[in-house]
Coordinates of C-alpha atoms in Angstrom, one line a residue:
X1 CA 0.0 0.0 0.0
X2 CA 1.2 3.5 -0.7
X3 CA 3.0 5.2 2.2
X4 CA 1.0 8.1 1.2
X5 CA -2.3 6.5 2.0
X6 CA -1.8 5.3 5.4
X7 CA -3.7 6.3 8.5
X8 CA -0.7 7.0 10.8
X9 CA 0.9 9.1 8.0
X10 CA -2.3 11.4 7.7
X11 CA -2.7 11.6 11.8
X12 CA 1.2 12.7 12.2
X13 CA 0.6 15.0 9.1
X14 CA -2.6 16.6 11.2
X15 CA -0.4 16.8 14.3
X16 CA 2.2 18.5 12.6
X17 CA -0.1 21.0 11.1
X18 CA -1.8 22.1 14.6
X19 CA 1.8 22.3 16.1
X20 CA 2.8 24.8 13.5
X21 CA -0.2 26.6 13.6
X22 CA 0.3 27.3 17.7
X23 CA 3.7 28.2 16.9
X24 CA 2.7 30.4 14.0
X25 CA -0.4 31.8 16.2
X26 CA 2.1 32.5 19.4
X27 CA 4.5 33.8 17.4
X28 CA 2.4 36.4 15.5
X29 CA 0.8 37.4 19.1
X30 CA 4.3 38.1 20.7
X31 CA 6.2 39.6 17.2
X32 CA 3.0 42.4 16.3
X33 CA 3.1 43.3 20.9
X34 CA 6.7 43.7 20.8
X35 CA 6.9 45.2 16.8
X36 CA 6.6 48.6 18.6
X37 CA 8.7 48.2 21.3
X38 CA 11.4 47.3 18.7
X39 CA 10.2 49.9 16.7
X40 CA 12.0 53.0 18.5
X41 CA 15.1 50.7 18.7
X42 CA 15.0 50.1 15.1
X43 CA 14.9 53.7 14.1
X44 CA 18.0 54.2 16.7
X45 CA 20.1 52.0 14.6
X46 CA 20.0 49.1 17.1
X47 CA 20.9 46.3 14.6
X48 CA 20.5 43.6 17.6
X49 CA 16.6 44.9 17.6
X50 CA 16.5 44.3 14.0
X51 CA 18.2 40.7 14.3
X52 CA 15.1 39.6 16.8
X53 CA 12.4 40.8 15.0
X54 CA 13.7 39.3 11.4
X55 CA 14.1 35.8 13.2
X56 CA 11.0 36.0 14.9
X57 CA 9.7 37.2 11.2
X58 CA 11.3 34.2 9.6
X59 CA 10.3 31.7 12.1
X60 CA 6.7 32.7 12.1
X61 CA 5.9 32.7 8.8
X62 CA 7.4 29.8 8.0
X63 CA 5.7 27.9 10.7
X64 CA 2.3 29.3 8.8
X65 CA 3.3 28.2 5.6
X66 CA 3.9 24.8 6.6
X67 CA 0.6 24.5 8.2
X68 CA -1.1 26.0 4.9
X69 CA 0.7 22.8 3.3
X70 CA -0.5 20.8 5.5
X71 CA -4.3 21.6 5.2
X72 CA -3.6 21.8 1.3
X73 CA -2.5 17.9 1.3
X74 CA -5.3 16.9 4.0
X75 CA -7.8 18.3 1.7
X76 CA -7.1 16.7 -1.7
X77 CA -6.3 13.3 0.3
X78 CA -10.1 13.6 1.8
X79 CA -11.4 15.1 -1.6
X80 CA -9.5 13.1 -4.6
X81 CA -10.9 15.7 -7.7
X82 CA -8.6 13.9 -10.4
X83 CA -10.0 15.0 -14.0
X84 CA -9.9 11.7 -15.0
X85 CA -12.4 10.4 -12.3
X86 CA -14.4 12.8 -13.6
X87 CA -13.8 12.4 -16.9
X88 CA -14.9 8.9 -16.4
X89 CA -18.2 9.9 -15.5
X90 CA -19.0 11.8 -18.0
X91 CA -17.7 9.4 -20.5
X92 CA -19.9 6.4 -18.6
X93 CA -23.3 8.6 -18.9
X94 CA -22.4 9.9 -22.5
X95 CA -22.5 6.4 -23.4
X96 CA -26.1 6.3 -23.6
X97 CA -26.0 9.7 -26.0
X98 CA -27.2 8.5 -29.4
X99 CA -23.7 9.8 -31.1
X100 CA -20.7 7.2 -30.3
X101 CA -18.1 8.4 -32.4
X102 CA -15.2 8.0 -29.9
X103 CA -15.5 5.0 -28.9
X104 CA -15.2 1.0 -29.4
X105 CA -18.2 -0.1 -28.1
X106 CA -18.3 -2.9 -25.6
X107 CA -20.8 -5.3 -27.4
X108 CA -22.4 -8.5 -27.0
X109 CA -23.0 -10.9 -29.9
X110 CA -25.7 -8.8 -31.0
X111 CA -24.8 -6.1 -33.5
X112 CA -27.3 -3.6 -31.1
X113 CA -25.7 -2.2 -27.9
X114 CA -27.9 -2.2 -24.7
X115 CA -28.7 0.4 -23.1
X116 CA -29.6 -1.1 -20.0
X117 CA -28.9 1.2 -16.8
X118 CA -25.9 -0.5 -14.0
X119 CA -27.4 -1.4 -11.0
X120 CA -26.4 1.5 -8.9
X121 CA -25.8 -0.3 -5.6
X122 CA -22.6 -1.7 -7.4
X123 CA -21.7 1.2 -9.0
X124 CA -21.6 2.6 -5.6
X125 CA -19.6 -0.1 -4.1
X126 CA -16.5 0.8 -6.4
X127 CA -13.3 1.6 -4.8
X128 CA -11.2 4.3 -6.1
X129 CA -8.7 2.7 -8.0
X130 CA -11.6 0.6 -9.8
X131 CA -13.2 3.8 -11.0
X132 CA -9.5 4.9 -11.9
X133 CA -8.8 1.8 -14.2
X134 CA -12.4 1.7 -15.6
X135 CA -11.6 5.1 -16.8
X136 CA -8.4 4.1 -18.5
X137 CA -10.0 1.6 -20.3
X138 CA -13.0 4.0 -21.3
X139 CA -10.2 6.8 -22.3
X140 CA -8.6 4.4 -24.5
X141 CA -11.8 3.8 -27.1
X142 CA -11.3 7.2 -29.0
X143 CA -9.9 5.5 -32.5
X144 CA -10.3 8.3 -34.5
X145 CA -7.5 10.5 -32.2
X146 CA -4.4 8.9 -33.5
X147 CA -1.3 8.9 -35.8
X148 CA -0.6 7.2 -39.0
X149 CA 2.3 4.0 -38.0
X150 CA 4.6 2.2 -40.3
X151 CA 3.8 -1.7 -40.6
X152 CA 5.2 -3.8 -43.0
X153 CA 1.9 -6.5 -42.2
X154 CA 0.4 -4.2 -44.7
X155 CA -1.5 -4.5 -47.0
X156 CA -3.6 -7.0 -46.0
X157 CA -4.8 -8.3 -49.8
X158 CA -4.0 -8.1 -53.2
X159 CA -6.4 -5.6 -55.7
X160 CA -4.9 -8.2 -58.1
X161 CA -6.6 -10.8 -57.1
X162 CA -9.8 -9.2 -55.6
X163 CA -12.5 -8.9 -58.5
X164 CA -14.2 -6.7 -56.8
X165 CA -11.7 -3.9 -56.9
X166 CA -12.1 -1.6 -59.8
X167 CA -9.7 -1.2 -61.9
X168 CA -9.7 2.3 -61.4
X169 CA -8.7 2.2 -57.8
X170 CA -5.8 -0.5 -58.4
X171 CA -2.8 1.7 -58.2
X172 CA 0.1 -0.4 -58.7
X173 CA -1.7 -2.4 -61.9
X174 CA -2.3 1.0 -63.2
X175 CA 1.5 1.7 -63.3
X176 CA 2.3 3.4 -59.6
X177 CA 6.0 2.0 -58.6
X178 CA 5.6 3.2 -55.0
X179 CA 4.3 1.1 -52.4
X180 CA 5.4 2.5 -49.5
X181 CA 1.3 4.1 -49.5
X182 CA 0.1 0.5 -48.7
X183 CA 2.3 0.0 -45.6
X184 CA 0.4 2.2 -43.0
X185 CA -1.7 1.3 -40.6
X186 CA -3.6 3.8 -38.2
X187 CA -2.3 3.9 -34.6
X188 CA -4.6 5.3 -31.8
X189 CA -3.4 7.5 -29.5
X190 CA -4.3 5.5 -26.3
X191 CA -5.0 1.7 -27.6
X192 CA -5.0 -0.7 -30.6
X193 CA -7.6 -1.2 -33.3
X194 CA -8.3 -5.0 -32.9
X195 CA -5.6 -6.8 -35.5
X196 CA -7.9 -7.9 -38.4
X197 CA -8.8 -12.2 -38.8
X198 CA -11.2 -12.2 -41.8
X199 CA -12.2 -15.5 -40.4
X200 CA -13.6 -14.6 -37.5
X201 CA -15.1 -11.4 -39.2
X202 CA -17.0 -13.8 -41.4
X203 CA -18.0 -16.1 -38.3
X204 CA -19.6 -12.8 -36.8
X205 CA -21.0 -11.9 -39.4
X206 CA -22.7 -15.2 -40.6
X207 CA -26.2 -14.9 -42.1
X208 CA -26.0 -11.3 -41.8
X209 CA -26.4 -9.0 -44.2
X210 CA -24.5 -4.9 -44.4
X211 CA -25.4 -2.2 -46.5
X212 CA -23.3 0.8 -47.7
X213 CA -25.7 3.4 -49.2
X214 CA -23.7 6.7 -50.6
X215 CA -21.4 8.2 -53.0
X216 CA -18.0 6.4 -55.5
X217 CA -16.5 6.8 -51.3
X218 CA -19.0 4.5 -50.3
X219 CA -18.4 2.2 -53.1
X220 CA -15.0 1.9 -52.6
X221 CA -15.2 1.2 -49.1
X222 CA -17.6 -1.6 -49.6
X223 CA -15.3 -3.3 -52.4
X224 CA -12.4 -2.8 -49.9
X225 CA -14.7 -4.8 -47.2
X226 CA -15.3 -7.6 -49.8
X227 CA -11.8 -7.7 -50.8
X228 CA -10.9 -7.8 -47.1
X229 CA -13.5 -10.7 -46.3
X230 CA -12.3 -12.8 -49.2
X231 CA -8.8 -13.1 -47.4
X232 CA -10.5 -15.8 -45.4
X233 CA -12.7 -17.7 -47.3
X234 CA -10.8 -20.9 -49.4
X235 CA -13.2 -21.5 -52.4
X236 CA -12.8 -18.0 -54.0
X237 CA -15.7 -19.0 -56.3
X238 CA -18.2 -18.9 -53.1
X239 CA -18.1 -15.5 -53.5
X240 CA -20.6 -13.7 -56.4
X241 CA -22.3 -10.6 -57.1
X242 CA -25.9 -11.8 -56.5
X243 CA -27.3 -10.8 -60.3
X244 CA -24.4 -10.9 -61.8
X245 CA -23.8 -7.1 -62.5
X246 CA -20.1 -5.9 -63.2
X247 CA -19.1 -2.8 -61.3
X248 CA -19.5 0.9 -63.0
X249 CA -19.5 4.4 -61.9
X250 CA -23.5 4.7 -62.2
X251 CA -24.4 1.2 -61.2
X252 CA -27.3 1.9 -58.6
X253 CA -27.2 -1.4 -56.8
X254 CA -24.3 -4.6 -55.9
X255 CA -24.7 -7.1 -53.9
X256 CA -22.1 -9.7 -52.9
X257 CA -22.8 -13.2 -51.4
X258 CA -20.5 -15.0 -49.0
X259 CA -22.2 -18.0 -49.8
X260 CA -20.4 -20.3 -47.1
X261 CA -21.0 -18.2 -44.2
X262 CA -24.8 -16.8 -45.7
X263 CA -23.1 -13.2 -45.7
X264 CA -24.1 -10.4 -48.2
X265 CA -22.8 -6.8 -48.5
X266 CA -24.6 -4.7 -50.6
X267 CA -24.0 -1.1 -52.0
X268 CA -26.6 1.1 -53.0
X269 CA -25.6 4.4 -54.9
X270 CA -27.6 7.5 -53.7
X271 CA -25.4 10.8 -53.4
X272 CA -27.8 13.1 -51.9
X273 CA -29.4 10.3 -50.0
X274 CA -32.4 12.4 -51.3
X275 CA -34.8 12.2 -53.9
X276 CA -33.9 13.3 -57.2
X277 CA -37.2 15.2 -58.5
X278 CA -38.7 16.6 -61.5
X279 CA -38.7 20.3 -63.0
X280 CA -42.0 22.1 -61.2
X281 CA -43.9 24.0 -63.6
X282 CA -43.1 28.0 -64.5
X283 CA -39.3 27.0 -62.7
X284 CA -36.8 28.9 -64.6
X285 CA -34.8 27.8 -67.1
X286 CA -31.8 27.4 -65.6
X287 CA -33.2 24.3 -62.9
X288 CA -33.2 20.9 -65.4
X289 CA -33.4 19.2 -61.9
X290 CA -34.5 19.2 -58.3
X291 CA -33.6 17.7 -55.0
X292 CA -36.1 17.3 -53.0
X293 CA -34.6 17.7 -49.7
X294 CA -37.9 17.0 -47.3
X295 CA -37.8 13.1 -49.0
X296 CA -35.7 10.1 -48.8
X297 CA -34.5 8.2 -51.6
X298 CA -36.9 5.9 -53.6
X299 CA -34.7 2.9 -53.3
X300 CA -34.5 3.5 -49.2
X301 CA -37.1 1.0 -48.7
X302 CA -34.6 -1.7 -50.0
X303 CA -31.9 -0.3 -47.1
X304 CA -34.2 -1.5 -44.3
X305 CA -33.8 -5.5 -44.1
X306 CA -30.5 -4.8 -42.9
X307 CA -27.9 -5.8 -39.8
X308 CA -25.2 -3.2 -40.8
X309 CA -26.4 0.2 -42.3
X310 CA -23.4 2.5 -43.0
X311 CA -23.9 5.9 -45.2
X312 CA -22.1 8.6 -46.6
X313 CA -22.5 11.7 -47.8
X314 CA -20.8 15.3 -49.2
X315 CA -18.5 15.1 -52.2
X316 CA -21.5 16.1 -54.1
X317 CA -22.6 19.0 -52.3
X318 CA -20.7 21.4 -54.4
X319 CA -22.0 24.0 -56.7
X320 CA -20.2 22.4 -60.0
X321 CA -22.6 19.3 -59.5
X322 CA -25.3 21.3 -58.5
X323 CA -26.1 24.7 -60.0
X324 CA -23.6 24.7 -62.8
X325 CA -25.3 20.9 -63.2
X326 CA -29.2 22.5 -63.3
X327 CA -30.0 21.1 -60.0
X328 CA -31.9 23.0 -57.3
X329 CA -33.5 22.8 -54.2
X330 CA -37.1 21.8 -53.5
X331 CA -39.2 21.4 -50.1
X332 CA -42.9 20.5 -50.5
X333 CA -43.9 22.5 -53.5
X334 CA -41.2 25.3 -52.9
X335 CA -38.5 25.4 -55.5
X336 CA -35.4 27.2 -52.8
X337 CA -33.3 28.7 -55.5
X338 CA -31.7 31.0 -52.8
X339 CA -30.7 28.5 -50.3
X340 CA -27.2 27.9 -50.0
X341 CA -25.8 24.7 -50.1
X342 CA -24.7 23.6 -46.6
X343 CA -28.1 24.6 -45.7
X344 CA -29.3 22.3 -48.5
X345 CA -27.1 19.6 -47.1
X346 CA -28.5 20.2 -43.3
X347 CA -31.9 20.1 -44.3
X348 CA -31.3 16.3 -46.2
X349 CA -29.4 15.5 -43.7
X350 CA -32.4 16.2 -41.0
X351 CA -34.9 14.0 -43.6
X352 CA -32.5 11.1 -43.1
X353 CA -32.0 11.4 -39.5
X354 CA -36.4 11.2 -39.4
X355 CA -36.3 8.3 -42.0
X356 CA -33.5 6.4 -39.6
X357 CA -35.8 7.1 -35.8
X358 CA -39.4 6.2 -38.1
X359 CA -38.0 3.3 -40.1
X360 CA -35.2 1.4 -38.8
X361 CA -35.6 -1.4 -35.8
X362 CA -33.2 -0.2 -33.6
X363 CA -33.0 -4.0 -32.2
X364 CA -31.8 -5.6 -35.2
X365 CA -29.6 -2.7 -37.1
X366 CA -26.6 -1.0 -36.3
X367 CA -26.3 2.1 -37.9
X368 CA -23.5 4.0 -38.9
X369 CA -22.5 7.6 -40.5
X370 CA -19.0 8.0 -42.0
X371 CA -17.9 11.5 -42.0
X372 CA -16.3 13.4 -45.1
X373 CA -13.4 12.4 -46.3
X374 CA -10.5 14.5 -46.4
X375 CA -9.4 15.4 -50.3
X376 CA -5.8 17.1 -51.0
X377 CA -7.0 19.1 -54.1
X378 CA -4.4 22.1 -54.3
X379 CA -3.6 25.1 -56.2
X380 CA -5.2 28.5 -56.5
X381 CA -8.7 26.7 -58.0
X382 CA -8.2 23.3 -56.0
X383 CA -7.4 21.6 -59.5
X384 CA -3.8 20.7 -59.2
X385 CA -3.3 17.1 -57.7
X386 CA 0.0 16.0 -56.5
X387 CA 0.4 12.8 -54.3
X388 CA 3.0 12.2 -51.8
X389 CA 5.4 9.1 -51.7
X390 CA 4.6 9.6 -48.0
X391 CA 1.6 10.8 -45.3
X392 CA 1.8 14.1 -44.2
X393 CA 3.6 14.7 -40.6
X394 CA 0.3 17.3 -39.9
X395 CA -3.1 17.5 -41.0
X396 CA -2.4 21.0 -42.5
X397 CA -5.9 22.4 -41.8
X398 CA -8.2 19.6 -43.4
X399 CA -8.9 18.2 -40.0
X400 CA -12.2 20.0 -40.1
X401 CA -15.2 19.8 -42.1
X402 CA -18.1 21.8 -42.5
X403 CA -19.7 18.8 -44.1
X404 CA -18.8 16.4 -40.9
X405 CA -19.1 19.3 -38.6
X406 CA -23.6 19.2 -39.5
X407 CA -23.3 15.6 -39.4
X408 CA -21.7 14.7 -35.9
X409 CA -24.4 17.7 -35.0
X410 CA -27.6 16.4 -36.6
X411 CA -26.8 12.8 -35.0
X412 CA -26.1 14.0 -32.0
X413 CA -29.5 15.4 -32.0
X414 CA -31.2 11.9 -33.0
X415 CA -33.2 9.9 -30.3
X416 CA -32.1 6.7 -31.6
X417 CA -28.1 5.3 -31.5
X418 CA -25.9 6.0 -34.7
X419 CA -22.2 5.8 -34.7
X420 CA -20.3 8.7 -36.6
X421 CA -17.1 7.3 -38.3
X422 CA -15.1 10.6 -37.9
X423 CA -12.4 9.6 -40.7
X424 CA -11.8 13.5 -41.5
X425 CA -9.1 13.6 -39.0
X426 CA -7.2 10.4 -40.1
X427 CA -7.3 11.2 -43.9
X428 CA -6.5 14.6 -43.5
X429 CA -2.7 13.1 -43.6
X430 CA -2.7 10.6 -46.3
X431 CA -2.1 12.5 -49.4
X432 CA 0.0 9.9 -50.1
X433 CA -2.9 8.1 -50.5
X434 CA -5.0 9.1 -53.8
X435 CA -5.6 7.7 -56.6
X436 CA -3.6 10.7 -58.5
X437 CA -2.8 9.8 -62.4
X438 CA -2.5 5.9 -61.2
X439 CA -6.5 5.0 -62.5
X440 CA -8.1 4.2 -65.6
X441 CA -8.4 7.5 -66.6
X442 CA -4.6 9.0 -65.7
X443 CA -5.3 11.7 -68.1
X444 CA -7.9 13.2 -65.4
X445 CA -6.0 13.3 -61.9
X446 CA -7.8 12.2 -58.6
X447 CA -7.2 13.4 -55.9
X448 CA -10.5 12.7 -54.3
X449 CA -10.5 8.7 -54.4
X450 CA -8.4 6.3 -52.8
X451 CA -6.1 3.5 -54.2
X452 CA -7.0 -0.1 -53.3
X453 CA -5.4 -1.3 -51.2
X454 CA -4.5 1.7 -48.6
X455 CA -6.9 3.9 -46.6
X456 CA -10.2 2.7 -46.9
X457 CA -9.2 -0.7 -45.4
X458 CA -8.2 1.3 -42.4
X459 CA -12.2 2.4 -42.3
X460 CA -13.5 -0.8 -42.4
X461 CA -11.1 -2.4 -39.7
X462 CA -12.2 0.2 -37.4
X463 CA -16.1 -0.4 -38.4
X464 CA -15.3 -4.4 -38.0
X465 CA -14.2 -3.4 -34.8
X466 CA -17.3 -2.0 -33.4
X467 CA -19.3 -5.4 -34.3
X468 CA -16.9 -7.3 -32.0
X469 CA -18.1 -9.0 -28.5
X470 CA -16.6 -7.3 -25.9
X471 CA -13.7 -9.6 -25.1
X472 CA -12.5 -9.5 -28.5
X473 CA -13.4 -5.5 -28.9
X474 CA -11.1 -5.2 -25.6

């Protein structure tokens, strides 16, 4: 047991602290009735007068300090405030807060996290150093605050021999002689991301199905998932696109069968996540389109018979595929030709968030949001794209999004539990990463997209990690 903590220690302390305070006490009774007695002496030039009266100074307030030291340490030993307890707190009630963006959950087999209140009584009956380690453990579930590591484990599959990577996205077929891009892995400050086993992804998984539903971000993602799941399964020919379809740019549905384990993963293409309307009448000339930002997509009834729901959202909220592009805003029958984007993108965003509390069973689905991902578009007009050999050592101001900044705030506002995948952080550094003149097209530069394999996978082993039991989560 800590010296510090002992009973005999604090008494001898408290003793020690009412001694100094009589001396302190007596002495400043006798120093302020004799001060003016010494006083006359002082002015005389008696230097002995002046010796007594510093020492007796000296003495006395030192004795005082010390006993302010000692009622300083008897009060944080009977009143521990350590931010961390607190902390801890905070962190165990915010658990409950519909927006878990920080945090691996602890899960049970079920893909739907409890939110069953602790029996207080125990809560109660923890010790100190119980709360303490609980909120170490706690602290050390924000995955998305974290640096970019070397690890020559990586990458964890081949684009070559995935089918289900586009071409487009394969890198090093497509002529890039660098593959020092593919040999990062993402390193939380305060813990480990759980080390991938496709196998027992696949176990967890079995007869389930996940969804992606979003933009070419989303797509990608979900072929990096396939091509990360086909790392465990033997018979390669198990695995099929259900109907067949090859994979293009405007394809609005895929859906991949894990026939062994009765797994699918499906991506559904829908940008907005709205619905795409016709011109009203008497709209001007200019609008060829509308968004209609107060309804979902029609093909959102087909995202409901799901186990894993994750979206995305915000590379085409931009005004060259919007205005320049004839599309506009529409609520009910009002065509908003002055609203501005992000409050286009907001108001969406809020229809989705209503679709998600009226529409999905909260028992069976686990819902996610991915955040925007970072692009490293330069120049004056954000057309010049020039890829690294290596990640950047700071995030050089693309940490922040507007984009993810409304969508950690509209979740946080929902009743009913989404996780935010905050990836704007962890991508801000990888402009090593892109897709750059290395796709099918390497007379159009990218510097939007991602090469297969590389930071994507990083995504889904973090996603993976949320559908864990707790002991393997842990």
């Amino acid at each position: 047991m800590d010296i510090w903590n002992s009973w005999w220690v604090l008494q001898t302390m408290q003793l020690l602290g009412l001694f100094s305070f009589w001396i302190s006490f007596a002495k400043f009774r006798t120093l302020f009735s004799r001060a003016f007695g010494y006083g006359h002496k002082i002015v005389k030039g008696d230097s002995s007068a002046w010796i007594f009266v510093s020492l007796n100074g000296m003495v006395t307030v030192g004795s005082f300090l010390f006993f302010l030291l000692v009622i300083s340490w008897a009060y944080f030993f009977a009143f521990p405030t350590s931010p961390s307890v607190i902390k801890s707190y905070e962190t165990s009630n915010s658990s409950h807060s519909p927006v878990q963006s920080h945090e691996i959950p602890n899960r049970s087999h079920s893909f739907v996290q409890s939110h069953d209140i602790p029996n207080s009584s125990h809560s109660f009956a923890q010790s100190y150093d119980e709360i303490l380690k609980s909120n170490v453990s706690m602290d050390k579930c924000n995955v998305f605050e974290g640096s970019w590591v070397r690890d020559d484990s990586y990458p964890l599959y081949d684009a070559s021999h995935c089918p289900f990577a586009e071409r487009g996205f394969n890198c090093l077929a497509n002529g890039r002689k660098d593959r020092g891009y593919t040999k990062w892995r993402w390193k939380p400050k305060n813990c480990e991301i759980p080390k991938f086993d496709a196998r027992r992804i696949l176990e967890q998984l079995r007869g389930k199905r996940v969804v992606f539903v979003g933009d070419s971000l989303s797509r990608t993602q979900w072929e990096s998932m396939i091509c990360l799941l086909m790392t465990g399964v033997e018979n390669k020919k198990s695995v099929y696109e259900i109907k067949g379809s090859k994979i293009t740019k405007q394809i609005r549905f895929l859906g991949v069968r894990f026939s062994t384990f009765d797994v699918r993963i499906d991506f559904y293409r829908s940008v907005f996540l709205v619905k795409p309307g016709s011109v009203p009448r008497h709209a001007p000339q200019r609008v060829k389109t509308t968004l209609r930002l107060d309804k979902i997509d029609d093909i959102s009834h087909e995202w409901i018979d799901s186990d894993v729901l994750i979206f995305n959202s915000g590379h085409w909220w931009t005004r060259t595929k919007l205005f320049d592009m004839g599309w506009y805003f529409q609520v009910g029958n009002s065509l908003k030709l002055g609203m501005p984007i992000n409050s286009g993108f907001k108001t969406a965003l809020l229809t989705w968030a209503s679709w998600i509390e009226n529409t999905i069973n909260k028992n069976r689905t686990r819902v996610f949001f991915r955040t925007f991902e970072s692009s490293h578009w330069s120049g004056q007009n954000h057309n010049s794209c020039k890829v690294t050999q290596k990640p950047w050592k700071r995030t050089n101001g693309r940490e922040r999004s507007p984009i993810s900044d409304m969508i950690k705030k509209v979740v946080n506002n929902m009743s009913g539990p989404v996780t935010v995948l905050h990836v704007t952080p962890m991508t801000a550094y990888r402009s090593d990463g892109h897709v750059g003149t290395w796709s099918d097209k390497p007379s159009v530069p990218d510097c939007s997209h991602w090469c297969l394999p590389g930071v994507p996978d990083m995504w889904n082993e973090i996603l993976l990690s949320y559908l864990l039991p707790k002991e393997e989560a842990n």
